[in-house]
mmCIF file of C-alpha atoms and ligand atoms in Angstrom:
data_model
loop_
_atom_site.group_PDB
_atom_site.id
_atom_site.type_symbol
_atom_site.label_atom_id
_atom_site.label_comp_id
_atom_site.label_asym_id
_atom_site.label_seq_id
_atom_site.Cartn_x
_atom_site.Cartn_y
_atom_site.Cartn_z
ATOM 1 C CA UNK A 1 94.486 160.750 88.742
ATOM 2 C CA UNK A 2 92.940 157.948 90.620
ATOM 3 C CA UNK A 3 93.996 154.438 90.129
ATOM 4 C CA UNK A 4 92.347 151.237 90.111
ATOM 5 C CA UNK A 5 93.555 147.618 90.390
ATOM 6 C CA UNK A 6 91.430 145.540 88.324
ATOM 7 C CA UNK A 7 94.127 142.469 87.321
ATOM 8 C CA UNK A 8 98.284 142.968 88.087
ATOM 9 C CA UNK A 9 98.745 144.094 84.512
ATOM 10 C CA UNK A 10 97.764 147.742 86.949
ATOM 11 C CA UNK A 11 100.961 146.919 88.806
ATOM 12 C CA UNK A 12 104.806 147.458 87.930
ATOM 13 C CA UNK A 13 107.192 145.791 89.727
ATOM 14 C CA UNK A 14 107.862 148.727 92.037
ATOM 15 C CA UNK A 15 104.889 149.479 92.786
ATOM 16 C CA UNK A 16 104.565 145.856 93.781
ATOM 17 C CA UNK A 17 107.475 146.106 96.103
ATOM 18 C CA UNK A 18 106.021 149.058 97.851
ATOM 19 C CA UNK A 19 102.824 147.187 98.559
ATOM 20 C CA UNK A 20 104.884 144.414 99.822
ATOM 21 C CA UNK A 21 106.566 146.686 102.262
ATOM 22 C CA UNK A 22 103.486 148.383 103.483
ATOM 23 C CA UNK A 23 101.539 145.179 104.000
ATOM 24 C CA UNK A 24 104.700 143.863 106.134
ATOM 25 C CA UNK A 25 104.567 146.849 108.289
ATOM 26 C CA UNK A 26 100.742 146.915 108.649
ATOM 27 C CA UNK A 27 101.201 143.277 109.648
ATOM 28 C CA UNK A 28 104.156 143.798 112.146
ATOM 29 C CA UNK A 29 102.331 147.045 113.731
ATOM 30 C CA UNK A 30 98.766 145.775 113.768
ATOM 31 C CA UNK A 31 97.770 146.059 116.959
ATOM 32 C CA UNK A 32 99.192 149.391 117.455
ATOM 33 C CA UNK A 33 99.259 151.074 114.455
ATOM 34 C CA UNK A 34 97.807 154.502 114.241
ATOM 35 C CA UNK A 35 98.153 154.856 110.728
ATOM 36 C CA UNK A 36 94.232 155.513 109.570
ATOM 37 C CA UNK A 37 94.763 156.687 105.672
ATOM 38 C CA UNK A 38 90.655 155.797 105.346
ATOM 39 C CA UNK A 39 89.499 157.957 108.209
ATOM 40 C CA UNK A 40 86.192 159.857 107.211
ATOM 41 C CA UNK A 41 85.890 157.744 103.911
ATOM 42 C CA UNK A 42 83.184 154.732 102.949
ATOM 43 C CA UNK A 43 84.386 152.152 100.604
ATOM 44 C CA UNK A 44 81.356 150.242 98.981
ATOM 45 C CA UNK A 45 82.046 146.247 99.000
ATOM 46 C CA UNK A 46 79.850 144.819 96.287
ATOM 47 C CA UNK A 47 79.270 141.330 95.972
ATOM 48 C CA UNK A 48 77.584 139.125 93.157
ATOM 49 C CA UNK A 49 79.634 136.035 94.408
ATOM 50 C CA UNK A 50 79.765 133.751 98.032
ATOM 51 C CA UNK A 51 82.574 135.059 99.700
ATOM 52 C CA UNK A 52 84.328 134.193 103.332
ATOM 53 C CA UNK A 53 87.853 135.656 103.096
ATOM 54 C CA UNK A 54 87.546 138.483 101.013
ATOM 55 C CA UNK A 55 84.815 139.955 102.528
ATOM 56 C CA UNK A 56 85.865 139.320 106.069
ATOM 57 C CA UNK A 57 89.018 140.668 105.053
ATOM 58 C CA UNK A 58 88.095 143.689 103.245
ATOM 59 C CA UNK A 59 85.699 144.718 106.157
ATOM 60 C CA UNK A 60 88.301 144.253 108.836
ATOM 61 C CA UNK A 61 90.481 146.214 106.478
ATOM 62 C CA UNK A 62 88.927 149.060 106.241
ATOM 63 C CA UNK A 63 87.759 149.352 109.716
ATOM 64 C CA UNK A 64 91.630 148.761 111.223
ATOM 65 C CA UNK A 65 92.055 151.772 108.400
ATOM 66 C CA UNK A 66 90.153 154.089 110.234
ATOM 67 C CA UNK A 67 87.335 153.986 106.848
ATOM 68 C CA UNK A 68 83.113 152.817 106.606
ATOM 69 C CA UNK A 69 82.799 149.529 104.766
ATOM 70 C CA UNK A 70 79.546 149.528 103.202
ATOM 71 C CA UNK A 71 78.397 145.907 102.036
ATOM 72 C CA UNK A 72 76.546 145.892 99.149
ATOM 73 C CA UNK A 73 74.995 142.464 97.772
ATOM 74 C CA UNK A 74 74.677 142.825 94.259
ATOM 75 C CA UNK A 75 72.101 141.226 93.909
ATOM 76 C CA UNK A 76 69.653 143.830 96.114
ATOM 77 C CA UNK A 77 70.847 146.478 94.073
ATOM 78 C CA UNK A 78 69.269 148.323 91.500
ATOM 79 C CA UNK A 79 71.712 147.250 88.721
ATOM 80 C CA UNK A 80 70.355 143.634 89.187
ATOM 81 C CA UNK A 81 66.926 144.836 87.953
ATOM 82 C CA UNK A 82 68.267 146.625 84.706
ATOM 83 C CA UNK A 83 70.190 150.021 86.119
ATOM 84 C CA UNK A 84 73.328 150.397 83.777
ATOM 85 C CA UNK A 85 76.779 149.671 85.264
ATOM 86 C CA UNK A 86 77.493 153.327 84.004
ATOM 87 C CA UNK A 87 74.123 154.728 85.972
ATOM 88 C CA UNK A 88 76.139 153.004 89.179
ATOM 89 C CA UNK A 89 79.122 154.044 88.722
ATOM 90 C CA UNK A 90 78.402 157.670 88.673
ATOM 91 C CA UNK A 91 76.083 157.445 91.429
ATOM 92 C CA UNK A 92 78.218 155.225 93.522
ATOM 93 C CA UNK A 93 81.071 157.844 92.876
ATOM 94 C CA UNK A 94 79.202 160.907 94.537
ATOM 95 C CA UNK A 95 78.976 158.947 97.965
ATOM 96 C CA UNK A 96 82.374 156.592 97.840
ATOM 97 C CA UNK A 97 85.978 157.114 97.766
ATOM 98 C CA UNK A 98 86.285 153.676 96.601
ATOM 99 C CA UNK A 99 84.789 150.353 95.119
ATOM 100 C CA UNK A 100 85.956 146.757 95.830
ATOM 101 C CA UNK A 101 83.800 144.469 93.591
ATOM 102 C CA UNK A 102 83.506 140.514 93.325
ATOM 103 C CA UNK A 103 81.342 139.835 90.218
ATOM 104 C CA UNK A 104 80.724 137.145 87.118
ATOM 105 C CA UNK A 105 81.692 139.652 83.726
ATOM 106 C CA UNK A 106 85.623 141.010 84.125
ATOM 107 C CA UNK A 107 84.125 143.297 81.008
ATOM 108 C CA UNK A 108 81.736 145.210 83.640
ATOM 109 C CA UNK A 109 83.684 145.809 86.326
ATOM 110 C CA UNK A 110 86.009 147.460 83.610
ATOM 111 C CA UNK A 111 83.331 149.186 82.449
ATOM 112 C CA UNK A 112 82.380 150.195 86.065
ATOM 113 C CA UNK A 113 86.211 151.146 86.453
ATOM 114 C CA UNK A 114 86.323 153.483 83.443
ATOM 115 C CA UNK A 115 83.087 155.247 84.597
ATOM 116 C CA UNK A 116 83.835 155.873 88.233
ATOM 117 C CA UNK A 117 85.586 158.444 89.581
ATOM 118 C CA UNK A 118 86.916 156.755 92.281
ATOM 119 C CA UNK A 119 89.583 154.123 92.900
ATOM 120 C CA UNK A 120 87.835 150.238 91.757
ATOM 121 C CA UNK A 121 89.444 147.208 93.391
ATOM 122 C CA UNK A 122 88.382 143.616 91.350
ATOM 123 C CA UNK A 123 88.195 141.248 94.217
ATOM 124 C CA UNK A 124 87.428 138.395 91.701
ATOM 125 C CA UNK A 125 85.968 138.144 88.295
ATOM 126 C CA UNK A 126 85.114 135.142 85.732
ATOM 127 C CA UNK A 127 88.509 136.072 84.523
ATOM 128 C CA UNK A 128 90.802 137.731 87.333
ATOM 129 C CA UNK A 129 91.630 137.113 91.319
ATOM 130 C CA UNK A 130 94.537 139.946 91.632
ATOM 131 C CA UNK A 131 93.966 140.190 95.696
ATOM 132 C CA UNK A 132 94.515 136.924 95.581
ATOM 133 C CA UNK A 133 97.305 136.758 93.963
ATOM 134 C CA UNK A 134 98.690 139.891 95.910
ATOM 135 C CA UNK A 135 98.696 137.891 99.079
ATOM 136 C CA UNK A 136 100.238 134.695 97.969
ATOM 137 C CA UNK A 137 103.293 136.450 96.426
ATOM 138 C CA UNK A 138 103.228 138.866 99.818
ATOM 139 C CA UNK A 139 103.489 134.734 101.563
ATOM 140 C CA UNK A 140 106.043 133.315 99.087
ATOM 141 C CA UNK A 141 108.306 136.166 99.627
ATOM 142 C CA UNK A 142 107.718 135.667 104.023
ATOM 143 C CA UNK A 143 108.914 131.905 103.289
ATOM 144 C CA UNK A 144 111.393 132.284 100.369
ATOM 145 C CA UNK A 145 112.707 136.184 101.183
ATOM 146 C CA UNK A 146 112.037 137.239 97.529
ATOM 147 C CA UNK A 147 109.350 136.729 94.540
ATOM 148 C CA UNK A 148 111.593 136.255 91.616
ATOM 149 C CA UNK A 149 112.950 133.744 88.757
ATOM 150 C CA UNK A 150 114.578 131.692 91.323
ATOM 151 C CA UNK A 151 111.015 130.673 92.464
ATOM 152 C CA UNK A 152 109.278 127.562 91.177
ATOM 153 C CA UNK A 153 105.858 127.582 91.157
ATOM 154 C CA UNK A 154 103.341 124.868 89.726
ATOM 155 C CA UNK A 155 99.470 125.221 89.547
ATOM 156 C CA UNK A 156 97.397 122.221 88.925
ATOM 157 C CA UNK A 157 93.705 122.196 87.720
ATOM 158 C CA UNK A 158 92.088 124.434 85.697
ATOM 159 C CA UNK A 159 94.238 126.187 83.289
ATOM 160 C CA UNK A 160 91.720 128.604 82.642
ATOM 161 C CA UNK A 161 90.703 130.179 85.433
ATOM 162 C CA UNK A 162 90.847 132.990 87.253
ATOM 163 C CA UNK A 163 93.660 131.692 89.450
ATOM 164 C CA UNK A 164 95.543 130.363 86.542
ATOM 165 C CA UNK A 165 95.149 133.717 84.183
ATOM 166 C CA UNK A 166 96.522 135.623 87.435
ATOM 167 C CA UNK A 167 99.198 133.384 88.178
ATOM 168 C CA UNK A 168 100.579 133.879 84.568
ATOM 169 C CA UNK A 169 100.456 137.475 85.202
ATOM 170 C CA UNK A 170 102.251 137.210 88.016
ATOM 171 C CA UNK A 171 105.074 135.326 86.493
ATOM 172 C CA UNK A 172 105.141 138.455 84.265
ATOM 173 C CA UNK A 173 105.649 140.527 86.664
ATOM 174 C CA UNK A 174 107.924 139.147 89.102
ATOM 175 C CA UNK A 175 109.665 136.330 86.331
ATOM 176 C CA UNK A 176 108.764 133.138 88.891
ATOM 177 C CA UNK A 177 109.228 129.908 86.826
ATOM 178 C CA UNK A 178 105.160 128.896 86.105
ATOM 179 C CA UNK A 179 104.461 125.420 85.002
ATOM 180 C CA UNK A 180 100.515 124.992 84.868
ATOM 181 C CA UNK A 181 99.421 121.790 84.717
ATOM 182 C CA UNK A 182 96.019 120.983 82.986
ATOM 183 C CA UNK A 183 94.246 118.980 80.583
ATOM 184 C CA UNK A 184 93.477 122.534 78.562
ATOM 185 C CA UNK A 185 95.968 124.659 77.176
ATOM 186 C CA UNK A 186 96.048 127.735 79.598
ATOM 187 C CA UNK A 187 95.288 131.629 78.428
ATOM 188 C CA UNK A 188 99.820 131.942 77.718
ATOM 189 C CA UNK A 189 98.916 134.685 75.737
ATOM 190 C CA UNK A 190 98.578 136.561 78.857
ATOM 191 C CA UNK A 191 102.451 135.992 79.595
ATOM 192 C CA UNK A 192 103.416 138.043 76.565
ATOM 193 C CA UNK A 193 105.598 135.805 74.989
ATOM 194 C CA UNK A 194 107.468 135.364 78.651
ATOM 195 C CA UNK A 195 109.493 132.334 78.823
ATOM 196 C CA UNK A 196 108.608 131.492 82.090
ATOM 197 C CA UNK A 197 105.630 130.713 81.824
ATOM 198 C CA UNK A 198 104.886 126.645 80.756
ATOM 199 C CA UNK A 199 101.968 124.644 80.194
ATOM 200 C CA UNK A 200 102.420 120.765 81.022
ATOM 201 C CA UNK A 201 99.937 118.124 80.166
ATOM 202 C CA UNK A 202 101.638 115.406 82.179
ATOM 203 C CA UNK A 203 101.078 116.504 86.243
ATOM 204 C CA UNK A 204 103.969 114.536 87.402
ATOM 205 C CA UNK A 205 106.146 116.770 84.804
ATOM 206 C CA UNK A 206 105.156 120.206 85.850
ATOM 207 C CA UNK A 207 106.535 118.923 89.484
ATOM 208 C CA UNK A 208 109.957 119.151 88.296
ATOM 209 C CA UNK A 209 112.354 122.175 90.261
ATOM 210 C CA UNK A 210 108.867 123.040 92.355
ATOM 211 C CA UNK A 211 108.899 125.517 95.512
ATOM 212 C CA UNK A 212 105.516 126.523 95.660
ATOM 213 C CA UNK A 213 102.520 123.592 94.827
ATOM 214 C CA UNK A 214 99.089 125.940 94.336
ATOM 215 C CA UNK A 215 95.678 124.590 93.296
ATOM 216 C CA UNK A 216 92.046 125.558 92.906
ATOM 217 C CA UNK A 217 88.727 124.122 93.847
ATOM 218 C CA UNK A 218 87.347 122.734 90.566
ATOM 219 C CA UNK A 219 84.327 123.656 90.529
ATOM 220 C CA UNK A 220 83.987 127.349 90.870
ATOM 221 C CA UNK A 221 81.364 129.545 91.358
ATOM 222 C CA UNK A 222 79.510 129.757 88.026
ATOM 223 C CA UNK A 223 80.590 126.143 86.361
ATOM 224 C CA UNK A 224 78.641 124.445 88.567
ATOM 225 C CA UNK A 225 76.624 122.625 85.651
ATOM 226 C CA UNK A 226 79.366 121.321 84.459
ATOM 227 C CA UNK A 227 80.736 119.076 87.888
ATOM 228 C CA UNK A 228 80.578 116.063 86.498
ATOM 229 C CA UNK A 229 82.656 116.454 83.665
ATOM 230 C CA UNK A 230 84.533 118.693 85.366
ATOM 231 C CA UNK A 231 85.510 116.499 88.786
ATOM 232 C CA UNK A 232 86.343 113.949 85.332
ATOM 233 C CA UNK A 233 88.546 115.166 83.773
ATOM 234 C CA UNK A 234 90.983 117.137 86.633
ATOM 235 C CA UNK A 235 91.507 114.031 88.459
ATOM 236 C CA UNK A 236 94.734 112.780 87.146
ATOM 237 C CA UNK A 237 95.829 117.013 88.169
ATOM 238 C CA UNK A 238 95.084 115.915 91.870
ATOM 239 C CA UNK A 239 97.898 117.513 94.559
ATOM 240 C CA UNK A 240 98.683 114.292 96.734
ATOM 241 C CA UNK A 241 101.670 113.203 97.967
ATOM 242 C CA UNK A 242 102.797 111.510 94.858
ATOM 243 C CA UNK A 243 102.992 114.687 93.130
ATOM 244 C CA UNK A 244 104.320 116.761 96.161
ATOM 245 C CA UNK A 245 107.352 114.297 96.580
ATOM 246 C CA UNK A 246 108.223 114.929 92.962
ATOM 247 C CA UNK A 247 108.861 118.766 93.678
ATOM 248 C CA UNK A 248 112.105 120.373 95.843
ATOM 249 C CA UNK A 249 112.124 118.894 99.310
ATOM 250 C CA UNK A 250 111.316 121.925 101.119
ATOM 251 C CA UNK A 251 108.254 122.892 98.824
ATOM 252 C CA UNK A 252 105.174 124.125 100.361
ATOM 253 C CA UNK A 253 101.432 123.879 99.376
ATOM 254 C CA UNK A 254 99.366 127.071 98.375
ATOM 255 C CA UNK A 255 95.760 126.906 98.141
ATOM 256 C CA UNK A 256 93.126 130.257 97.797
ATOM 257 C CA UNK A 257 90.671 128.513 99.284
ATOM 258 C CA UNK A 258 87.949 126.866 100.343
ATOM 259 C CA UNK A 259 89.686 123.484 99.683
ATOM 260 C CA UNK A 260 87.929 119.777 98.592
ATOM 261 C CA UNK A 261 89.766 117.935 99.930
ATOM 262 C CA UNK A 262 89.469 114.486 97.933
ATOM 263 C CA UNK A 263 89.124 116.168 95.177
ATOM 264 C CA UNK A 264 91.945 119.148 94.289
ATOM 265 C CA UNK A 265 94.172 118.100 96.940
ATOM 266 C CA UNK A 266 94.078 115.080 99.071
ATOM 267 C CA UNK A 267 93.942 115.456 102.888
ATOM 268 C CA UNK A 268 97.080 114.464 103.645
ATOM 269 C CA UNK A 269 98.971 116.910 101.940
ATOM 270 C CA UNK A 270 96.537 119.930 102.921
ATOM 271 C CA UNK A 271 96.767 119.586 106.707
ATOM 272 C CA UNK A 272 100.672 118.738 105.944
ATOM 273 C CA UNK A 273 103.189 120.930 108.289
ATOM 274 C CA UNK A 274 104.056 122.279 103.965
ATOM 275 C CA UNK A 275 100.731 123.538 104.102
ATOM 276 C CA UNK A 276 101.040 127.424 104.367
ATOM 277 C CA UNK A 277 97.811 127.898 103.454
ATOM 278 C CA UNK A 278 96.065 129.837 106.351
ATOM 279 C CA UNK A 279 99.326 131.996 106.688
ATOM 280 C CA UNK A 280 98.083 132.570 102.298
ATOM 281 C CA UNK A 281 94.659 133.655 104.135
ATOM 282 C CA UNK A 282 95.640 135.785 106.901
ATOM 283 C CA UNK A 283 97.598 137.941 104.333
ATOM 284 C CA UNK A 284 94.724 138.675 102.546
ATOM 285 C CA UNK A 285 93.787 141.278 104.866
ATOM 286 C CA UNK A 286 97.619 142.686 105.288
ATOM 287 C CA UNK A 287 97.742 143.189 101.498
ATOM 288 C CA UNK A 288 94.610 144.482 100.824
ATOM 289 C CA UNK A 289 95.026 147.099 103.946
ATOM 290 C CA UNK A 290 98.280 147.793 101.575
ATOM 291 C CA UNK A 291 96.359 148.314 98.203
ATOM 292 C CA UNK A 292 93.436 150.282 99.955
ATOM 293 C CA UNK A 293 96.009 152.652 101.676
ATOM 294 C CA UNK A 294 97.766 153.133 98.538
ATOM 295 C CA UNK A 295 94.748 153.474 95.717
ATOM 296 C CA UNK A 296 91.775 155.184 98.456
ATOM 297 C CA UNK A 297 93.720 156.547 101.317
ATOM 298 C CA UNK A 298 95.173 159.907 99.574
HETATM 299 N N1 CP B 301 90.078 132.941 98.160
HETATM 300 C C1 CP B 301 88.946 133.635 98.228
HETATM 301 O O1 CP B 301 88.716 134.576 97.456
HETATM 302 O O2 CP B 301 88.115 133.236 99.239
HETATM 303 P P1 CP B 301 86.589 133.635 99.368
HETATM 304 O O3 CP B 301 85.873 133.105 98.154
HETATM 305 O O4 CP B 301 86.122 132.999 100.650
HETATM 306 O O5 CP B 301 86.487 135.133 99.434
#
């Protein structure tokens, strides 16, 4: 039966570790790896949404993986002028052996997903970033040698993002202590009654025990009207060095990226030696090599 990875809530924690593992040998053998699970199959890489890193990384991907990437933007496509996301997906199934989608509605790429016939990667909804989220627990466990409760992680901004909802998954799955830190009340529902998962008001509290800082741009694609209020009201959630100091005193800074700096983060602390953030990037592509492998490459 094929499988898709539309948020982690598609992953158990084995199945996690076995991506892990695969990603870190991709990584290790890249340049002479021979391993080509994608060889005589196209994956279709639709976009709605800008994109630098996952689209660079999913091409690359499936290239090193011996596969076609076929970039679709969304927006030329026939579903932006009124073809059903059900129409596509049975179409797109008779000539793929996989879909890796970045779109606005998390409710039609499931729909897309239930349709198809073939293996649906979400690489980012309204709602979800679980590639995303894939590679930054691939980097924590490179700097910390495991992804468990004996992590501290604390994400500052919007509580209600994409980045947020997947961190709190995450937690869920691997039991890292989560303290978001927002002026909203986050989506904890999606913990599942998990105890650690926290939401803190107060920015310099959720610093407390911290390993891993992580933030968001706050303005993300689609809110766009809203800056103003927006750039207003996640101020006082700014990663500087006031807040860094408060966490452990080896802690490192996450980021998904692209970064403001000035505005989520401040400079200093971005382009600090606790920055890991393009080592976050570059796994991207390890990961994902891992997920495609595993989902399209049978
Ligand atoms: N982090 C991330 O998804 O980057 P892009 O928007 O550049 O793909």
């Amino acid at each position: 039966m094929k499988k898709d990875l539309l948020t982690l809530r598609d992953i158990t924690r084995d199945e996690l570790e076995q991506i892990f593992e695969l990603a870190a040998k991709l990584k290790r053998e890249r340049n002479t790896s021979d391993f080509k699970p994608l060889a005589g199959k196209s994956i279709g890489l639709i976009f709605a949404k800008s994109s630098t890193r996952t689209r660079v990384s999913f091409e690359v991907g499936v290239s090193e993986l011996g596969g076609n990437p076929l970039y679709l933007d969304q927006s030329k496509m026939q579903v932006g002028r009124g073809e059903t996301v059900a129409d596509t997906a049975n179409v797109l199934s008779r000539y793929l052996h996989g879909i890796v989608i970045r779109t606005f509605s998390h409710a039609g790429v499931e729909e897309l997903a239930r349709v198809a016939t073939i293996p649906v990667i979400n690489a980012l909804t309204d709602d979800f970033h679980p590639c995303q989220l894939l590679a930054d627990m691939l980097t924590i466990k490179e700097y910390s040698g495991k992804v468990d409760g004996s992590i501290g992680i604390a994400f500052y901004g919007d509580g209600r993002s994409n980045m947020a909802n997947s961190l709190i998954l995450a937690a869920k799955l691997t039991g890292m202590q989560l303290a978001i830190a927002s002026p909203e009340r986050p989506n904890l529902e999606l913990a599942g009654g998990a105890s650690n998962v926290r939401w803190e008001k107060d920015p310099e509290a959720a610093a407390k025990d911290v390993d891993y800082f992580y933030t968001d741009v706050w303005v993300s694609m689609g809110c766009e009207e809203d800056r103003e209020r927006r750039m207003q009201i996640f101020r006082p959630y700014q990663i500087n060095q006031k807040i860094f100091s408060l966490g452990k005193s080896n802690a490192k800074f996450l980021h998904c990226l692209p970064a403001h700096r000035g505005e989520e983060v401040s400079a200093d602390v971005m382009d600090s030696k606790a920055s890991i953030v393009f080592d976050e990037a570059e796994n991207r592509l390890h990961v994902q090599k891992a997920v495609m492998a595993l989902l399209m490459g049978k």
